[in-house]
Amino acid sequence: YLYTFFPEHSCGPITTLQRPGTGSRPAPLLQILRVAGAQEELFTLKEVMHYLGQYIMMKQLYDKQRQHIVHCQDDPLGELLEVGSFSVKNPR
């Protein structure tokens, strides 16, 4: 996968490209952003964070008691991040 990230205050975009050799199948991050309603091909960091938040809310991945905890073990987001859960307070 090829992801290019630029700081939020920069004029440059974040690009999410398709996997090499997979035809029109988008990379996992782009697939997740699409589920959340993204239609663009290029994203700023702020847009990526917005769509990830939308995705987490839509799929109800957050802990009902401690809403800063995201449980994504059995979800494409967990596969992408290679974690079972994380805190939005410390996203690493």
Coordinates of N, CA and C in Angstrom, one line a residue:
Y1 N 0.9 -1.2 0.0 CA 0.0 0.0 0.0 C 0.9 1.2 0.0
L2 N 0.4 2.3 -0.6 CA 1.2 3.5 -0.6 C 0.3 4.6 -0.1
Y3 N 0.6 5.1 1.1 CA -0.1 6.2 1.7 C 0.9 7.4 1.9
T4 N 0.6 8.5 1.5 CA 1.4 9.7 1.7 C 0.7 10.7 2.5
F5 N 1.3 11.0 3.7 CA 0.6 11.8 4.7 C 1.4 13.1 4.8
F6 N 0.7 14.2 4.7 CA 1.3 15.5 4.9 C 0.6 16.1 6.2
P7 N 1.3 17.0 6.9 CA 0.8 17.6 8.1 C -0.5 18.3 7.8
E8 N -1.4 18.4 8.7 CA -2.7 19.0 8.5 C -2.6 20.5 8.0
H9 N -1.6 21.2 8.5 CA -1.5 22.6 8.2 C -0.8 22.8 6.8
S10 N -0.3 21.7 6.2 CA 0.3 21.8 4.9 C -0.8 21.9 3.8
C11 N -0.4 22.4 2.7 CA -1.3 22.4 1.5 C -1.4 21.1 0.8
G12 N -0.6 20.2 1.1 CA -0.5 18.9 0.4 C -1.6 17.9 0.9
P13 N -2.0 17.1 0.1 CA -3.1 16.1 0.4 C -2.5 14.9 1.0
I14 N -3.3 14.1 1.6 CA -3.0 12.7 1.9 C -3.5 11.9 0.7
T15 N -2.7 11.1 0.2 CA -3.2 10.2 -0.9 C -3.4 8.8 -0.4
T16 N -4.4 8.2 -0.8 CA -4.7 6.8 -0.5 C -4.8 6.1 -1.9
L17 N -3.8 5.3 -2.2 CA -3.8 4.7 -3.5 C -4.2 3.3 -3.5
Q18 N -4.5 2.8 -4.6 CA -5.0 1.4 -4.7 C -3.7 0.5 -4.6
R19 N -4.0 -0.8 -4.1 CA -2.9 -1.7 -4.1 C -2.4 -2.0 -5.4
P20 N -1.1 -2.1 -5.6 CA -0.5 -2.4 -6.9 C -1.0 -3.8 -7.3
G21 N -1.4 -3.9 -8.6 CA -1.7 -5.2 -9.2 C -3.1 -5.7 -8.8
T22 N -4.0 -4.9 -8.2 CA -5.3 -5.4 -7.8 C -6.4 -4.8 -8.7
G23 N -6.0 -4.1 -9.7 CA -7.1 -3.5 -10.6 C -7.7 -2.4 -9.9
S24 N -9.1 -2.5 -9.8 CA -9.8 -1.3 -9.3 C -10.1 -1.5 -7.8
R25 N -9.6 -2.5 -7.1 CA -9.9 -2.8 -5.7 C -9.1 -1.8 -4.9
P26 N -9.8 -0.9 -4.1 CA -9.1 0.1 -3.3 C -8.4 -0.5 -2.1
A27 N -7.4 0.2 -1.6 CA -6.6 -0.2 -0.5 C -7.6 -0.2 0.8
P28 N -7.2 -0.9 1.8 CA -8.1 -1.1 3.0 C -8.5 0.2 3.6
L29 N -7.6 1.2 3.7 CA -8.0 2.5 4.3 C -9.1 3.2 3.5
L30 N -8.9 3.1 2.2 CA -9.9 3.8 1.3 C -11.2 3.1 1.4
Q31 N -11.2 1.7 1.5 CA -12.5 1.0 1.6 C -13.2 1.4 2.9
I32 N -12.5 1.6 4.0 CA -13.1 2.0 5.3 C -13.6 3.4 5.1
L33 N -12.9 4.3 4.5 CA -13.3 5.7 4.3 C -14.6 5.7 3.4
R34 N -14.6 4.9 2.4 CA -15.8 4.8 1.5 C -17.1 4.4 2.3
V35 N -16.9 3.4 3.2 CA -18.1 2.9 4.0 C -18.6 4.1 4.8
A36 N -17.7 5.0 5.2 CA -18.2 6.2 6.0 C -18.7 7.3 5.2
G37 N -18.7 7.1 3.9 CA -19.3 8.2 3.0 C -18.3 9.0 2.2
A38 N -17.0 8.7 2.3 CA -16.0 9.4 1.5 C -16.2 9.1 0.0
Q39 N -16.1 10.1 -0.8 CA -16.1 9.9 -2.3 C -14.9 10.4 -2.9
E40 N -14.0 11.1 -2.2 CA -12.8 11.7 -2.8 C -11.8 10.6 -3.0
E41 N -10.7 11.0 -3.7 CA -9.6 10.1 -3.9 C -8.4 10.6 -3.1
L42 N -8.4 11.9 -2.8 CA -7.3 12.5 -2.0 C -7.9 13.1 -0.8
F43 N -7.2 13.0 0.4 CA -7.8 13.4 1.6 C -6.7 14.2 2.5
T44 N -7.2 15.2 3.2 CA -6.3 15.8 4.2 C -6.4 15.0 5.4
L45 N -5.5 15.2 6.3 CA -5.5 14.4 7.6 C -6.8 14.7 8.3
K46 N -7.3 15.9 8.3 CA -8.5 16.2 9.0 C -9.7 15.4 8.4
E47 N -9.7 15.3 7.1 CA -10.8 14.5 6.4 C -10.7 13.0 6.8
V48 N -9.5 12.5 6.8 CA -9.3 11.1 7.2 C -9.8 10.9 8.6
M49 N -9.5 11.7 9.5 CA -9.9 11.6 10.9 C -11.4 11.7 11.0
H50 N -12.0 12.6 10.2 CA -13.5 12.8 10.2 C -14.2 11.5 9.8
Y51 N -13.7 10.9 8.6 CA -14.3 9.7 8.1 C -14.1 8.5 9.0
L52 N -12.9 8.4 9.6 CA -12.7 7.4 10.6 C -13.6 7.5 11.8
G53 N -13.9 8.7 12.2 CA -14.8 8.9 13.3 C -16.2 8.5 12.9
Q54 N -16.6 8.9 11.7 CA -17.9 8.5 11.2 C -18.0 6.9 11.1
Y55 N -17.0 6.3 10.6 CA -17.0 4.9 10.5 C -17.1 4.2 11.9
I56 N -16.4 4.7 12.8 CA -16.5 4.1 14.2 C -17.9 4.3 14.8
M57 N -18.5 5.4 14.5 CA -19.9 5.7 15.0 C -20.9 4.8 14.3
M58 N -20.8 4.8 13.0 CA -21.7 4.0 12.1 C -21.7 2.5 12.5
K59 N -20.5 2.0 12.8 CA -20.4 0.5 13.1 C -20.5 0.3 14.6
Q60 N -20.6 1.3 15.3 CA -20.7 1.3 16.8 C -19.6 0.5 17.4
L61 N -18.4 0.8 17.0 CA -17.2 0.2 17.5 C -16.7 0.7 18.9
Y62 N -17.3 1.8 19.3 CA -16.9 2.4 20.6 C -17.5 1.6 21.7
D63 N -16.8 1.6 22.9 CA -17.3 1.0 24.1 C -18.4 1.9 24.6
K64 N -19.5 1.3 25.0 CA -20.7 2.0 25.4 C -20.5 2.7 26.7
Q65 N -19.7 2.2 27.6 CA -19.4 2.8 28.9 C -18.2 3.8 28.8
R66 N -17.2 3.4 28.1 CA -16.0 4.3 28.0 C -15.8 4.6 26.5
Q67 N -16.5 5.6 26.0 CA -16.7 5.9 24.6 C -15.4 6.3 23.9
H68 N -14.3 6.5 24.7 CA -13.0 6.8 24.0 C -12.3 5.5 23.6
I69 N -12.8 4.4 24.0 CA -12.2 3.1 23.6 C -13.0 2.5 22.4
V70 N -12.2 2.1 21.4 CA -12.7 1.6 20.1 C -12.3 0.1 20.1
H71 N -13.3 -0.7 20.0 CA -13.1 -2.2 19.8 C -13.2 -2.5 18.3
C72 N -12.1 -3.0 17.8 CA -12.1 -3.2 16.3 C -11.5 -4.6 15.9
Q73 N -11.5 -5.5 16.9 CA -10.9 -6.8 16.7 C -11.4 -7.5 15.5
D74 N -12.8 -7.6 15.4 CA -13.4 -8.3 14.3 C -13.9 -7.4 13.2
D75 N -13.1 -6.4 12.9 CA -13.5 -5.4 11.9 C -12.3 -5.1 11.0
P76 N -12.6 -4.7 9.7 CA -11.5 -4.3 8.8 C -10.6 -3.2 9.4
L77 N -11.1 -2.3 10.3 CA -10.3 -1.3 10.9 C -9.3 -1.9 11.8
G78 N -9.6 -2.9 12.6 CA -8.7 -3.6 13.4 C -7.6 -4.3 12.6
E79 N -8.1 -4.9 11.5 CA -7.1 -5.6 10.6 C -6.1 -4.6 10.0
L80 N -6.6 -3.4 9.6 CA -5.8 -2.4 9.0 C -4.8 -1.9 10.1
L81 N -5.2 -1.6 11.3 CA -4.4 -1.1 12.3 C -3.6 -2.1 13.1
E82 N -4.0 -3.4 12.8 CA -3.3 -4.5 13.5 C -3.5 -4.4 15.0
V83 N -4.7 -4.1 15.5 CA -5.0 -4.0 16.9 C -6.4 -4.5 17.1
G84 N -6.7 -4.9 18.4 CA -8.0 -5.3 18.7 C -8.8 -4.2 19.3
S85 N -8.2 -3.2 19.9 CA -8.8 -2.1 20.4 C -7.8 -1.0 20.6
F86 N -8.3 0.3 20.7 CA -7.4 1.4 21.0 C -8.2 2.5 21.6
S87 N -7.6 3.5 22.2 CA -8.2 4.6 22.8 C -8.0 5.8 21.8
V88 N -9.1 6.6 21.6 CA -8.9 7.7 20.7 C -8.2 8.8 21.4
K89 N -8.0 8.7 22.8 CA -7.2 9.6 23.5 C -5.7 9.4 23.2
N90 N -5.3 8.2 22.8 CA -4.0 7.9 22.5 C -3.9 7.0 21.3
P91 N -4.2 7.5 20.1 CA -4.3 6.7 18.9 C -3.0 6.1 18.4
R92 N -1.9 6.6 18.8 CA -0.6 6.1 18.3 C -0.5 6.2 16.8

